[in-house]
CSV table of C-alpha atoms and ligand atoms in Angstrom, one decimal:
chain,number,residue,atom,x,y,z
A,1,MET,CA,-18.2,-2.0,-106.1
A,2,LYS,CA,-21.9,-1.4,-104.6
A,3,ASN,CA,-22.5,2.5,-103.8
A,4,VAL,CA,-23.6,3.2,-100.2
A,5,ASP,CA,-24.1,6.6,-98.5
A,6,LEU,CA,-21.7,6.0,-95.4
A,7,ILE,CA,-19.0,3.6,-94.0
A,8,ILE,CA,-17.8,4.0,-90.5
A,9,ASN,CA,-14.4,2.2,-89.7
A,10,ALA,CA,-14.2,1.2,-86.0
A,11,ARG,CA,-11.5,0.0,-84.3
A,12,TRP,CA,-13.7,-1.6,-82.2
A,13,CYS,CA,-17.3,-2.8,-82.5
A,14,LEU,CA,-19.6,-3.8,-80.0
A,15,PRO,CA,-22.6,-4.9,-81.9
A,16,MET,CA,-24.6,-6.2,-79.0
A,17,THR,CA,-25.8,-9.2,-80.6
A,18,ALA,CA,-24.0,-11.9,-79.1
A,19,GLU,CA,-22.7,-12.4,-75.5
A,20,GLN,CA,-19.2,-10.4,-75.3
A,21,LEU,CA,-18.7,-10.4,-79.2
A,22,VAL,CA,-16.3,-7.9,-79.9
A,23,LEU,CA,-15.2,-7.2,-83.6
A,24,GLU,CA,-11.9,-5.5,-84.2
A,25,ASN,CA,-11.0,-3.5,-87.2
A,26,HIS,CA,-14.6,-4.0,-88.9
A,27,SER,CA,-16.5,-1.6,-91.2
A,28,ILE,CA,-20.4,-0.6,-90.7
A,29,VAL,CA,-21.7,0.0,-94.3
A,30,ILE,CA,-24.8,2.2,-94.0
A,31,ASN,CA,-27.4,3.4,-96.9
A,32,GLU,CA,-30.7,5.0,-96.8
A,33,GLY,CA,-30.5,5.2,-93.1
A,34,ASN,CA,-30.2,1.3,-92.5
A,35,ILE,CA,-27.1,-0.8,-91.8
A,36,VAL,CA,-26.5,-2.8,-94.9
A,37,ALA,CA,-23.2,-4.7,-93.9
A,38,LEU,CA,-20.8,-5.3,-91.0
A,39,LEU,CA,-17.8,-6.7,-91.8
A,40,PRO,CA,-14.0,-6.4,-91.9
A,41,GLN,CA,-12.5,-3.5,-93.1
A,42,THR,CA,-10.4,-5.2,-95.7
A,43,GLN,CA,-13.5,-6.8,-97.2
A,44,ALA,CA,-15.6,-3.5,-96.9
A,45,GLU,CA,-13.1,-1.7,-99.0
A,46,GLN,CA,-13.1,-4.1,-101.8
A,47,LEU,CA,-17.0,-4.6,-102.0
A,48,TYR,CA,-18.3,-0.9,-101.2
A,49,GLN,CA,-17.8,2.7,-102.4
A,50,ALA,CA,-19.2,5.0,-100.2
A,51,THR,CA,-20.1,8.8,-100.7
A,52,GLN,CA,-18.6,9.6,-97.1
A,53,THR,CA,-16.2,7.4,-94.9
A,54,GLN,CA,-15.4,7.9,-91.0
A,55,ASN,CA,-12.5,6.4,-89.7
A,56,MET,CA,-12.8,6.1,-86.1
A,57,ASP,CA,-9.3,4.6,-85.2
A,58,GLU,CA,-9.6,5.1,-81.4
A,59,HIS,CA,-12.9,4.4,-81.0
A,60,CYS,CA,-15.6,1.9,-79.7
A,61,VAL,CA,-18.6,1.8,-82.2
A,62,MET,CA,-21.8,0.6,-80.6
A,63,PRO,CA,-25.6,0.7,-80.8
A,64,GLY,CA,-26.7,4.1,-79.6
A,65,LEU,CA,-28.1,4.0,-75.8
A,66,ILE,CA,-31.9,4.0,-75.4
A,67,ASN,CA,-33.1,6.0,-72.1
A,68,ASN,CA,-36.2,4.0,-71.2
A,69,HIS,CA,-37.9,6.2,-68.8
A,70,GLY,CA,-37.9,9.9,-68.6
A,71,HIS,CA,-39.7,13.3,-68.4
A,72,THR,CA,-37.6,15.4,-71.1
A,73,ALA,CA,-38.9,18.8,-70.4
A,74,MET,CA,-38.2,18.5,-66.9
A,75,THR,CA,-34.9,19.7,-67.6
A,76,LEU,CA,-35.9,23.0,-66.8
A,77,PHE,CA,-36.4,22.2,-63.4
A,78,ARG,CA,-33.2,20.5,-62.9
A,79,GLY,CA,-32.0,21.7,-59.4
A,80,LEU,CA,-35.3,23.2,-58.4
A,81,ALA,CA,-36.3,20.7,-55.4
A,82,ASP,CA,-33.5,18.6,-54.2
A,83,ASP,CA,-33.1,16.1,-51.3
A,84,LEU,CA,-36.7,15.6,-50.6
A,85,PRO,CA,-38.5,12.3,-50.4
A,86,LEU,CA,-41.2,11.6,-53.6
A,87,MET,CA,-44.4,12.7,-52.4
A,88,THR,CA,-43.0,15.9,-50.5
A,89,TRP,CA,-41.1,16.6,-53.8
A,90,LEU,CA,-44.2,16.1,-56.2
A,91,ASN,CA,-46.7,17.8,-53.9
A,92,ASN,CA,-45.1,20.5,-52.5
A,93,HIS,CA,-42.6,21.7,-55.3
A,94,ILE,CA,-42.9,19.9,-58.6
A,95,TRP,CA,-46.8,19.8,-59.3
A,96,PRO,CA,-47.3,23.4,-58.3
A,97,ALA,CA,-44.2,24.4,-60.8
A,98,GLU,CA,-45.8,22.4,-63.1
A,99,GLN,CA,-49.1,24.0,-62.7
A,100,GLN,CA,-47.6,27.3,-62.9
A,101,PHE,CA,-45.0,26.8,-66.2
A,102,VAL,CA,-45.7,23.9,-68.1
A,103,GLY,CA,-47.2,24.7,-71.4
A,104,ASP,CA,-46.2,24.2,-75.0
A,105,ALA,CA,-43.3,26.5,-75.0
A,106,PHE,CA,-41.8,25.2,-71.7
A,107,VAL,CA,-42.0,21.4,-73.0
A,108,GLU,CA,-40.6,22.5,-76.3
A,109,ALA,CA,-37.6,24.5,-74.8
A,110,GLY,CA,-37.0,21.6,-72.1
A,111,SER,CA,-37.2,19.1,-74.7
A,112,ALA,CA,-34.6,20.8,-76.8
A,113,LEU,CA,-32.2,20.7,-73.9
A,114,ALA,CA,-32.8,17.0,-72.9
A,115,ILE,CA,-32.3,16.1,-76.4
A,116,ALA,CA,-29.1,18.0,-76.8
A,117,GLU,CA,-27.9,16.7,-73.5
A,118,MET,CA,-28.8,12.9,-74.4
A,119,LEU,CA,-27.2,13.1,-77.8
A,120,ARG,CA,-24.1,14.5,-76.4
A,121,GLY,CA,-24.2,11.5,-73.9
A,122,GLY,CA,-24.9,8.7,-76.6
A,123,THR,CA,-28.5,8.4,-75.9
A,124,THR,CA,-30.0,7.9,-79.5
A,125,CYS,CA,-33.7,7.0,-78.3
A,126,PHE,CA,-35.8,7.8,-75.4
A,127,SER,CA,-39.2,6.9,-73.8
A,128,ASP,CA,-40.9,9.9,-72.7
A,129,MET,CA,-43.8,10.7,-70.2
A,130,TYR,CA,-44.8,14.2,-70.1
A,131,PHE,CA,-47.5,16.9,-70.8
A,132,PHE,CA,-47.5,18.5,-74.2
A,133,PRO,CA,-45.9,15.6,-76.2
A,134,GLU,CA,-46.9,17.2,-79.5
A,135,ALA,CA,-43.8,19.6,-78.6
A,136,THR,CA,-41.6,17.1,-77.6
A,137,ALA,CA,-42.5,15.3,-80.8
A,138,ARG,CA,-41.8,18.4,-83.0
A,139,VAL,CA,-38.2,18.5,-81.4
A,140,VAL,CA,-37.8,14.9,-81.7
A,141,ASP,CA,-38.8,15.4,-85.3
A,142,SER,CA,-36.3,18.3,-86.3
A,143,SER,CA,-33.5,17.2,-84.2
A,144,GLY,CA,-33.4,13.3,-85.7
A,145,ILE,CA,-33.4,11.5,-82.4
A,146,ARG,CA,-35.7,8.5,-81.9
A,147,ALA,CA,-38.4,8.4,-79.2
A,148,SER,CA,-41.4,6.6,-78.2
A,149,LEU,CA,-43.8,9.4,-76.4
A,150,GLY,CA,-46.2,8.6,-73.8
A,151,MET,CA,-49.7,9.3,-74.1
A,152,VAL,CA,-49.9,10.5,-70.6
A,153,VAL,CA,-52.9,10.3,-68.2
A,154,ILE,CA,-53.0,11.6,-64.6
A,155,GLU,CA,-56.5,11.8,-62.9
A,156,PHE,CA,-56.5,15.5,-62.2
A,157,PRO,CA,-56.4,18.4,-64.4
A,158,THR,CA,-53.3,20.0,-65.7
A,159,ASN,CA,-52.4,22.6,-68.0
A,160,TRP,CA,-52.5,19.9,-70.7
A,161,ALA,CA,-55.8,18.2,-70.2
A,162,LYS,CA,-58.8,18.6,-67.8
A,163,ASP,CA,-60.2,15.1,-67.7
A,164,VAL,CA,-59.4,11.4,-68.4
A,165,ASN,CA,-61.3,11.7,-71.6
A,166,GLU,CA,-59.4,14.6,-72.9
A,167,TYR,CA,-56.0,13.2,-71.9
A,168,LEU,CA,-57.2,9.7,-73.6
A,169,HIS,CA,-58.2,12.0,-76.8
A,170,LYS,CA,-55.4,14.2,-76.8
A,171,GLY,CA,-53.0,11.0,-76.6
A,172,GLN,CA,-54.8,9.3,-79.4
A,173,ALA,CA,-54.4,12.0,-81.5
A,174,LEU,CA,-50.5,12.2,-81.1
A,175,HIS,CA,-50.7,8.7,-82.1
A,176,ASP,CA,-52.3,9.2,-85.3
A,177,LYS,CA,-50.5,12.0,-86.3
A,178,TYR,CA,-47.0,10.3,-86.2
A,179,ARG,CA,-48.1,6.6,-86.5
A,180,HIS,CA,-46.2,6.6,-89.8
A,181,HIS,CA,-43.1,8.5,-88.6
A,182,PRO,CA,-39.9,6.9,-89.2
A,183,ARG,CA,-38.5,7.6,-85.7
A,184,ILE,CA,-41.3,8.3,-83.6
A,185,THR,CA,-43.8,5.7,-81.8
A,186,THR,CA,-46.1,6.3,-79.0
A,187,ASN,CA,-46.8,4.5,-75.7
A,188,TYR,CA,-49.6,4.6,-73.2
A,189,ALA,CA,-48.2,6.3,-70.0
A,190,PRO,CA,-51.0,6.4,-67.1
A,191,HIS,CA,-48.8,8.1,-64.3
A,192,ALA,CA,-49.1,5.8,-60.9
A,193,PRO,CA,-51.1,3.7,-59.3
A,194,TYR,CA,-52.3,6.5,-56.7
A,195,THR,CA,-53.2,8.8,-59.7
A,196,VAL,CA,-55.1,6.5,-62.4
A,197,SER,CA,-58.4,4.5,-61.3
A,198,ASP,CA,-59.1,0.7,-62.4
A,199,GLN,CA,-61.6,2.0,-64.6
A,200,THR,CA,-59.2,4.3,-66.8
A,201,LEU,CA,-56.6,1.5,-66.5
A,202,GLN,CA,-59.1,-0.9,-67.9
A,203,ALA,CA,-59.9,1.6,-71.0
A,204,ILE,CA,-56.1,2.0,-71.2
A,205,ILE,CA,-55.5,-2.0,-71.5
A,206,ILE,CA,-57.9,-2.2,-74.4
A,207,ASN,CA,-56.6,0.9,-76.3
A,208,ALA,CA,-53.0,-0.4,-75.7
A,209,GLU,CA,-54.4,-4.0,-77.2
A,210,GLU,CA,-55.9,-2.6,-79.9
A,211,LEU,CA,-53.2,-0.2,-81.1
A,212,ASP,CA,-50.8,-2.7,-80.2
A,213,LEU,CA,-48.8,-0.4,-77.7
A,214,PRO,CA,-46.6,-0.7,-74.9
A,215,ILE,CA,-47.8,0.7,-71.4
A,216,GLN,CA,-45.4,2.5,-68.9
A,217,MET,CA,-46.3,3.4,-65.5
A,218,HIS,CA,-44.6,4.2,-62.0
A,219,ILE,CA,-44.9,1.1,-60.4
A,220,HIS,CA,-43.9,0.5,-56.5
A,221,GLU,CA,-41.5,3.3,-56.6
A,222,THR,CA,-41.6,3.7,-52.7
A,223,ALA,CA,-42.8,1.7,-49.6
A,224,ALA,CA,-45.3,4.4,-49.1
A,225,GLU,CA,-47.4,3.9,-51.9
A,226,VAL,CA,-47.5,0.4,-51.3
A,227,ASN,CA,-48.8,0.9,-47.7
A,228,ASP,CA,-51.1,3.7,-49.3
A,229,SER,CA,-52.5,1.2,-51.7
A,230,LEU,CA,-53.0,-1.4,-49.0
A,231,ALA,CA,-54.9,1.1,-47.0
A,232,GLN,CA,-57.2,2.4,-50.0
A,233,HIS,CA,-57.6,-0.9,-52.2
A,234,GLY,CA,-56.9,-3.6,-49.4
A,235,LYS,CA,-54.2,-4.7,-52.1
A,236,ARG,CA,-50.6,-3.8,-53.2
A,237,PRO,CA,-50.6,-2.0,-56.4
A,238,LEU,CA,-49.4,-5.1,-58.2
A,239,ALA,CA,-51.9,-7.2,-56.6
A,240,ARG,CA,-54.2,-4.9,-57.8
A,241,PHE,CA,-53.0,-4.8,-61.5
A,242,LYS,CA,-52.6,-8.3,-61.7
A,243,ASP,CA,-56.3,-8.4,-61.1
A,244,LEU,CA,-57.1,-5.8,-63.8
A,245,GLY,CA,-55.0,-7.8,-66.3
A,246,LEU,CA,-52.4,-5.2,-66.5
A,247,LEU,CA,-49.4,-7.6,-66.2
A,248,SER,CA,-48.4,-8.8,-69.7
A,249,PRO,CA,-45.6,-8.1,-71.9
A,250,ARG,CA,-47.2,-5.1,-72.8
A,251,LEU,CA,-46.3,-3.5,-69.4
A,252,ILE,CA,-43.3,-1.5,-68.7
A,253,ALA,CA,-43.0,-1.0,-65.0
A,254,VAL,CA,-40.9,1.8,-63.9
A,255,HIS,CA,-38.9,1.9,-60.8
A,256,MET,CA,-40.2,-1.3,-58.9
A,257,THR,CA,-38.3,-0.8,-55.8
A,258,GLN,CA,-40.5,-2.8,-53.3
A,259,LEU,CA,-41.1,-6.1,-54.4
A,260,THR,CA,-41.7,-9.6,-52.7
A,261,GLU,CA,-40.6,-13.0,-54.2
A,262,GLU,CA,-44.4,-13.7,-55.3
A,263,GLU,CA,-44.5,-10.2,-57.1
A,264,MET,CA,-40.9,-11.0,-58.9
A,265,ASP,CA,-42.6,-14.5,-60.1
A,266,TRP,CA,-45.7,-12.7,-61.2
A,267,CYS,CA,-43.8,-10.4,-63.4
A,268,ALA,CA,-41.6,-13.1,-64.9
A,269,GLU,CA,-44.6,-15.1,-65.8
A,270,ALA,CA,-46.5,-12.3,-67.2
A,271,GLY,CA,-43.6,-11.1,-69.6
A,272,VAL,CA,-43.6,-7.6,-67.2
A,273,HIS,CA,-40.7,-5.2,-68.6
A,274,ILE,CA,-38.9,-3.4,-66.0
A,275,ALA,CA,-37.3,0.4,-66.5
A,276,HIS,CA,-34.9,0.5,-63.7
A,277,CYS,CA,-34.1,3.9,-62.7
A,278,PRO,CA,-31.3,3.9,-60.2
A,279,GLU,CA,-30.2,7.4,-59.7
A,280,SER,CA,-33.7,8.6,-59.3
A,281,ASN,CA,-34.2,5.8,-56.8
A,282,LEU,CA,-31.2,6.9,-54.6
A,283,LYS,CA,-31.6,10.6,-54.9
A,284,LEU,CA,-35.3,10.4,-53.6
A,285,ALA,CA,-34.4,7.6,-51.3
A,286,SER,CA,-37.4,5.6,-52.7
A,287,GLY,CA,-35.7,2.0,-52.2
A,288,PHE,CA,-33.7,-0.6,-54.2
A,289,SER,CA,-35.0,-2.3,-57.2
A,290,PRO,CA,-33.9,-6.3,-57.0
A,291,ILE,CA,-32.6,-6.4,-60.5
A,292,ALA,CA,-30.5,-9.2,-60.1
A,293,GLU,CA,-33.1,-11.5,-58.4
A,294,LEU,CA,-35.6,-10.4,-61.6
A,295,ILE,CA,-33.0,-10.8,-64.1
A,296,LYS,CA,-32.3,-14.5,-62.7
A,297,ARG,CA,-36.3,-14.9,-63.3
A,298,GLY,CA,-36.0,-14.1,-66.6
A,299,VAL,CA,-37.4,-10.6,-66.5
A,300,ASN,CA,-36.6,-7.7,-69.2
A,301,VAL,CA,-34.8,-5.4,-67.5
A,302,SER,CA,-33.8,-1.8,-68.9
A,303,ILE,CA,-32.7,1.5,-67.7
A,304,GLY,CA,-34.0,4.9,-67.5
A,305,THR,CA,-32.7,8.1,-65.8
A,306,ASP,CA,-36.1,9.5,-64.9
A,307,GLY,CA,-36.4,13.3,-65.0
A,308,ALA,CA,-33.9,15.6,-64.8
A,309,ALA,CA,-35.6,17.1,-61.5
A,310,SER,CA,-34.9,13.7,-59.6
A,311,ASN,CA,-31.5,12.6,-60.9
A,312,ASN,CA,-30.4,15.8,-61.8
A,313,ASP,CA,-28.8,14.5,-65.5
A,314,LEU,CA,-29.5,12.4,-68.3
A,315,ASP,CA,-26.5,10.4,-68.5
A,316,MET,CA,-26.8,6.8,-69.3
A,317,PHE,CA,-23.5,6.1,-69.0
A,318,ALA,CA,-23.7,7.1,-65.3
A,319,GLU,CA,-27.0,5.3,-65.0
A,320,MET,CA,-25.2,2.0,-66.2
A,321,ARG,CA,-22.8,1.9,-63.7
A,322,GLN,CA,-24.7,2.5,-61.1
A,323,ALA,CA,-27.2,-0.1,-61.9
A,324,ALA,CA,-24.4,-2.4,-62.3
A,325,MET,CA,-23.0,-1.3,-58.7
A,326,LEU,CA,-26.1,-1.2,-56.8
A,327,ALA,CA,-27.3,-4.5,-58.1
A,328,LYS,CA,-24.0,-5.9,-56.5
A,329,GLY,CA,-24.7,-4.2,-53.2
A,330,VAL,CA,-28.3,-5.0,-53.1
A,331,ALA,CA,-27.6,-8.7,-53.9
A,332,GLY,CA,-24.6,-8.9,-51.9
A,333,ASP,CA,-22.8,-10.5,-54.7
A,334,PRO,CA,-20.1,-8.8,-57.2
A,335,SER,CA,-20.8,-11.4,-59.8
A,336,VAL,CA,-24.5,-10.1,-60.5
A,337,VAL,CA,-25.2,-7.4,-63.3
A,338,PRO,CA,-21.5,-7.8,-64.9
A,339,ALA,CA,-20.7,-4.9,-67.6
A,340,TYR,CA,-21.9,-6.7,-70.8
A,341,GLN,CA,-25.7,-6.8,-68.7
A,342,ALA,CA,-25.7,-3.1,-68.0
A,343,LEU,CA,-25.0,-2.6,-71.6
A,344,GLN,CA,-27.6,-4.8,-72.7
A,345,MET,CA,-30.0,-3.0,-70.2
A,346,ALA,CA,-29.3,0.3,-71.9
A,347,THR,CA,-29.6,-1.1,-75.5
A,348,ILE,CA,-31.2,-4.1,-76.7
A,349,ASN,CA,-33.5,-4.7,-73.7
A,350,ALA,CA,-34.9,-1.4,-74.0
A,351,ALA,CA,-35.6,-1.8,-77.8
A,352,LYS,CA,-37.4,-4.9,-76.7
A,353,SER,CA,-39.6,-3.5,-74.2
A,354,LEU,CA,-40.5,-0.7,-76.5
A,355,GLY,CA,-41.4,-3.3,-79.4
A,356,ILE,CA,-38.9,-1.3,-81.7
A,357,ASP,CA,-36.0,-4.1,-81.5
A,358,SER,CA,-36.6,-4.7,-85.2
A,359,VAL,CA,-35.3,-1.5,-86.0
A,360,THR,CA,-33.0,-0.5,-83.1
A,361,GLY,CA,-31.0,-1.6,-79.9
A,362,SER,CA,-28.1,-3.6,-81.7
A,363,LEU,CA,-25.7,-3.2,-84.9
A,364,GLU,CA,-27.4,-5.8,-87.5
A,365,ILE,CA,-28.1,-6.0,-91.0
A,366,GLY,CA,-31.5,-4.3,-91.8
A,367,LYS,CA,-31.6,-2.5,-88.5
A,368,ALA,CA,-31.2,1.5,-88.6
A,369,ALA,CA,-28.0,3.1,-88.0
A,370,ASP,CA,-28.2,4.1,-84.8
A,371,ILE,CA,-24.7,4.3,-83.8
A,372,ILE,CA,-22.3,6.0,-81.1
A,373,ALA,CA,-18.5,6.3,-81.2
A,374,ILE,CA,-16.7,6.4,-78.1
A,375,ASP,CA,-13.1,7.6,-78.1
A,376,LEU,CA,-11.0,5.3,-75.6
A,377,SER,CA,-7.7,7.0,-76.4
A,378,ASP,CA,-7.6,9.1,-73.3
A,379,ILE,CA,-5.6,8.5,-70.2
A,380,GLU,CA,-8.8,7.6,-68.2
A,381,THR,CA,-9.2,4.5,-70.2
A,382,GLN,CA,-5.6,3.2,-70.1
A,383,PRO,CA,-4.7,0.5,-70.2
A,384,PHE,CA,-7.3,-1.6,-71.8
A,385,TYR,CA,-8.3,-5.5,-71.4
A,386,ASP,CA,-11.9,-5.9,-71.7
A,387,LEU,CA,-14.4,-3.5,-73.9
A,388,PRO,CA,-17.7,-3.9,-71.9
A,389,SER,CA,-15.8,-3.2,-68.5
A,390,GLN,CA,-14.0,-0.1,-69.7
A,391,LEU,CA,-17.4,1.1,-71.2
A,392,VAL,CA,-19.4,0.6,-67.9
A,393,TYR,CA,-16.7,1.1,-65.3
A,394,ALA,CA,-14.4,3.3,-66.8
A,395,THR,CA,-15.9,5.7,-69.4
A,396,GLY,CA,-18.2,8.9,-69.1
A,397,ARG,CA,-20.4,10.4,-71.4
A,398,ASP,CA,-18.1,13.1,-72.2
A,399,LYS,CA,-16.3,10.4,-74.5
A,400,VAL,CA,-18.9,10.1,-76.8
A,401,SER,CA,-17.3,11.6,-79.9
A,402,ASP,CA,-20.1,10.9,-82.5
A,403,VAL,CA,-23.5,10.1,-83.0
A,404,TRP,CA,-25.8,8.6,-85.8
A,405,VAL,CA,-29.4,8.2,-85.9
A,406,ALA,CA,-31.2,6.3,-89.0
A,407,GLY,CA,-27.8,7.0,-90.5
A,408,LYS,CA,-27.7,10.7,-89.9
A,409,GLN,CA,-24.9,12.3,-88.0
A,410,LEU,CA,-26.5,14.4,-85.2
A,411,LEU,CA,-23.1,14.7,-82.8
A,412,LYS,CA,-20.0,15.4,-84.9
A,413,GLN,CA,-16.7,15.6,-82.9
A,414,ARG,CA,-19.0,16.6,-79.8
A,415,GLN,CA,-20.8,19.2,-81.9
A,416,LEU,CA,-24.2,19.0,-82.1
A,417,THR,CA,-25.8,19.2,-86.2
A,418,THR,CA,-29.2,19.7,-85.9
A,419,LEU,CA,-29.6,21.6,-82.7
A,420,ASN,CA,-28.1,25.0,-82.1
A,421,ALA,CA,-26.4,24.4,-78.7
A,422,GLN,CA,-26.1,28.3,-78.0
A,423,HIS,CA,-30.0,28.9,-78.7
A,424,VAL,CA,-30.9,25.8,-76.5
A,425,SER,CA,-29.0,27.2,-73.6
A,426,ALA,CA,-30.3,30.6,-74.0
A,427,GLN,CA,-34.1,29.5,-73.9
A,428,ALA,CA,-33.3,27.3,-70.7
A,429,GLN,CA,-31.5,30.5,-69.0
A,430,GLN,CA,-34.8,32.5,-69.8
A,431,TRP,CA,-37.1,30.0,-68.5
A,432,ALA,CA,-34.9,29.6,-65.2
A,433,THR,CA,-35.1,33.5,-64.9
A,434,LYS,CA,-38.6,33.3,-65.2
A,435,ILE,CA,-39.2,30.6,-62.9
A,436,ARG,CA,-36.6,31.9,-60.1
A,437,SER,CA,-38.4,35.2,-60.1
A,438,VAL,CA,-42.0,33.7,-59.3
A,439,SER,CA,-41.0,30.9,-56.8
B,501,LIG,C1,-48.3,12.6,-66.2
B,501,LIG,S1,-46.7,13.6,-66.5
B,501,LIG,C2,-45.5,13.0,-65.6
B,501,LIG,C3,-45.8,13.2,-64.2
B,501,LIG,O1,-44.8,12.5,-63.4
B,501,LIG,C4,-44.3,13.2,-62.5
B,501,LIG,N1,-43.0,12.5,-62.0
B,501,LIG,C5,-41.5,12.8,-62.3
B,501,LIG,N2,-40.8,11.9,-61.8
B,501,LIG,C6,-41.5,11.2,-61.1
B,501,LIG,C7,-41.3,10.1,-60.4
B,501,LIG,O2,-40.3,9.7,-60.0
B,501,LIG,N3,-42.4,9.4,-59.9
B,501,LIG,C8,-43.6,9.8,-60.0
B,501,LIG,N4,-44.1,10.8,-61.0
B,501,LIG,C9,-43.0,11.6,-61.4
B,501,LIG,C10,-43.8,14.5,-63.2
B,501,LIG,O3,-43.6,15.7,-62.8
B,501,LIG,C11,-45.4,14.7,-64.0
B,501,LIG,O4,-46.2,15.4,-63.2
B,502,LIG,ZN1,-40.7,9.0,-64.0
């Protein structure tokens, strides 16, 4: 008998390693934060002795979800400015509010709120793009979640940095500080085509190559963005970035609602990844990303919530369902983006785009134990025929009962173990009182 830290016995297990593979009555054996075996429960009982055993008798156990694009601390602006198009929302509401309130304390409180919400919804990893990422990093570190934090660049002064040099310098400092952290990686996060110059993008491409990091950027979010670029540069943003050499497997293009056939071919040929944000695109009426067409061409598509000020939640179960449904509507074909593909987008595809698929994104021996358990015993999930279908089309985030990241339990029967939910809520309410009194 081998001694191990934890055994999770699962009624159903969806490892996300092979199309439609569903294991029944299997055990996930975990030691020092990693998965060391995945085998039938009867065999596990003979081979392993665990310090702790968790029986998930009515649950599906699967890899934690990866929210592949967001602005964590914007949870504190949830509901501040609704029902507006992107540029009105940014120029008249969000950027002024950020100028007034965003700082280290704001980002720490907003990140704690976001991470609490994400963990309770089965998200074990997120990719972020926001100011004061060192404050987010502290909460990632103490809460136990996994994250890829953006080294943001936006070419106007903000409370975080006065110019491009300072943005790049502060980003580099973040990268240096966390480069050996077991759960924190970094990515370059130039904001958008209309806020970052060619010269800055060239510097970012070189830096990203040197540090071997992904680059995430809002691209082709709206038709107005594309038209403005035509007026200013004589090119659509994607053509401009193709000429700059930005289209490569490093790039995670966020949104991508406006695409010609030729542009989709460029993305496929260059190995560009796409972070699809269906709810944000719907709420701001930004457009519809043709993800079925992109997937058909072999483009790696993942899912993000975007910030809570344009969504207005960080619910990856809702996002998976929207992604599947919207793709069918856009393609006029119900067979596109079936449930299993939506689950891939929310797990392994995101891990691949972030360059962390050797660590997370599926349940495999040698990977970190980033695991969620979903209770399928309730009335809303009866009867039961097909597991992926049940998870994407019938289940909600409230059915996530338990969450582990790197083998540490962060949600236990829906209770957060590392974050104080009352304190997190109280802080958010204090910020809202302050923001309300000024706005
Ligand atoms: C440089 S930090 C991120 C910056 O982006 C703003 N933002 C939030 N959501 C969106 C979106 O959908 N498109 C463009 N910009 C967005 C956020 O408020 C920060 O200023
Ligand atoms: Zn965004």
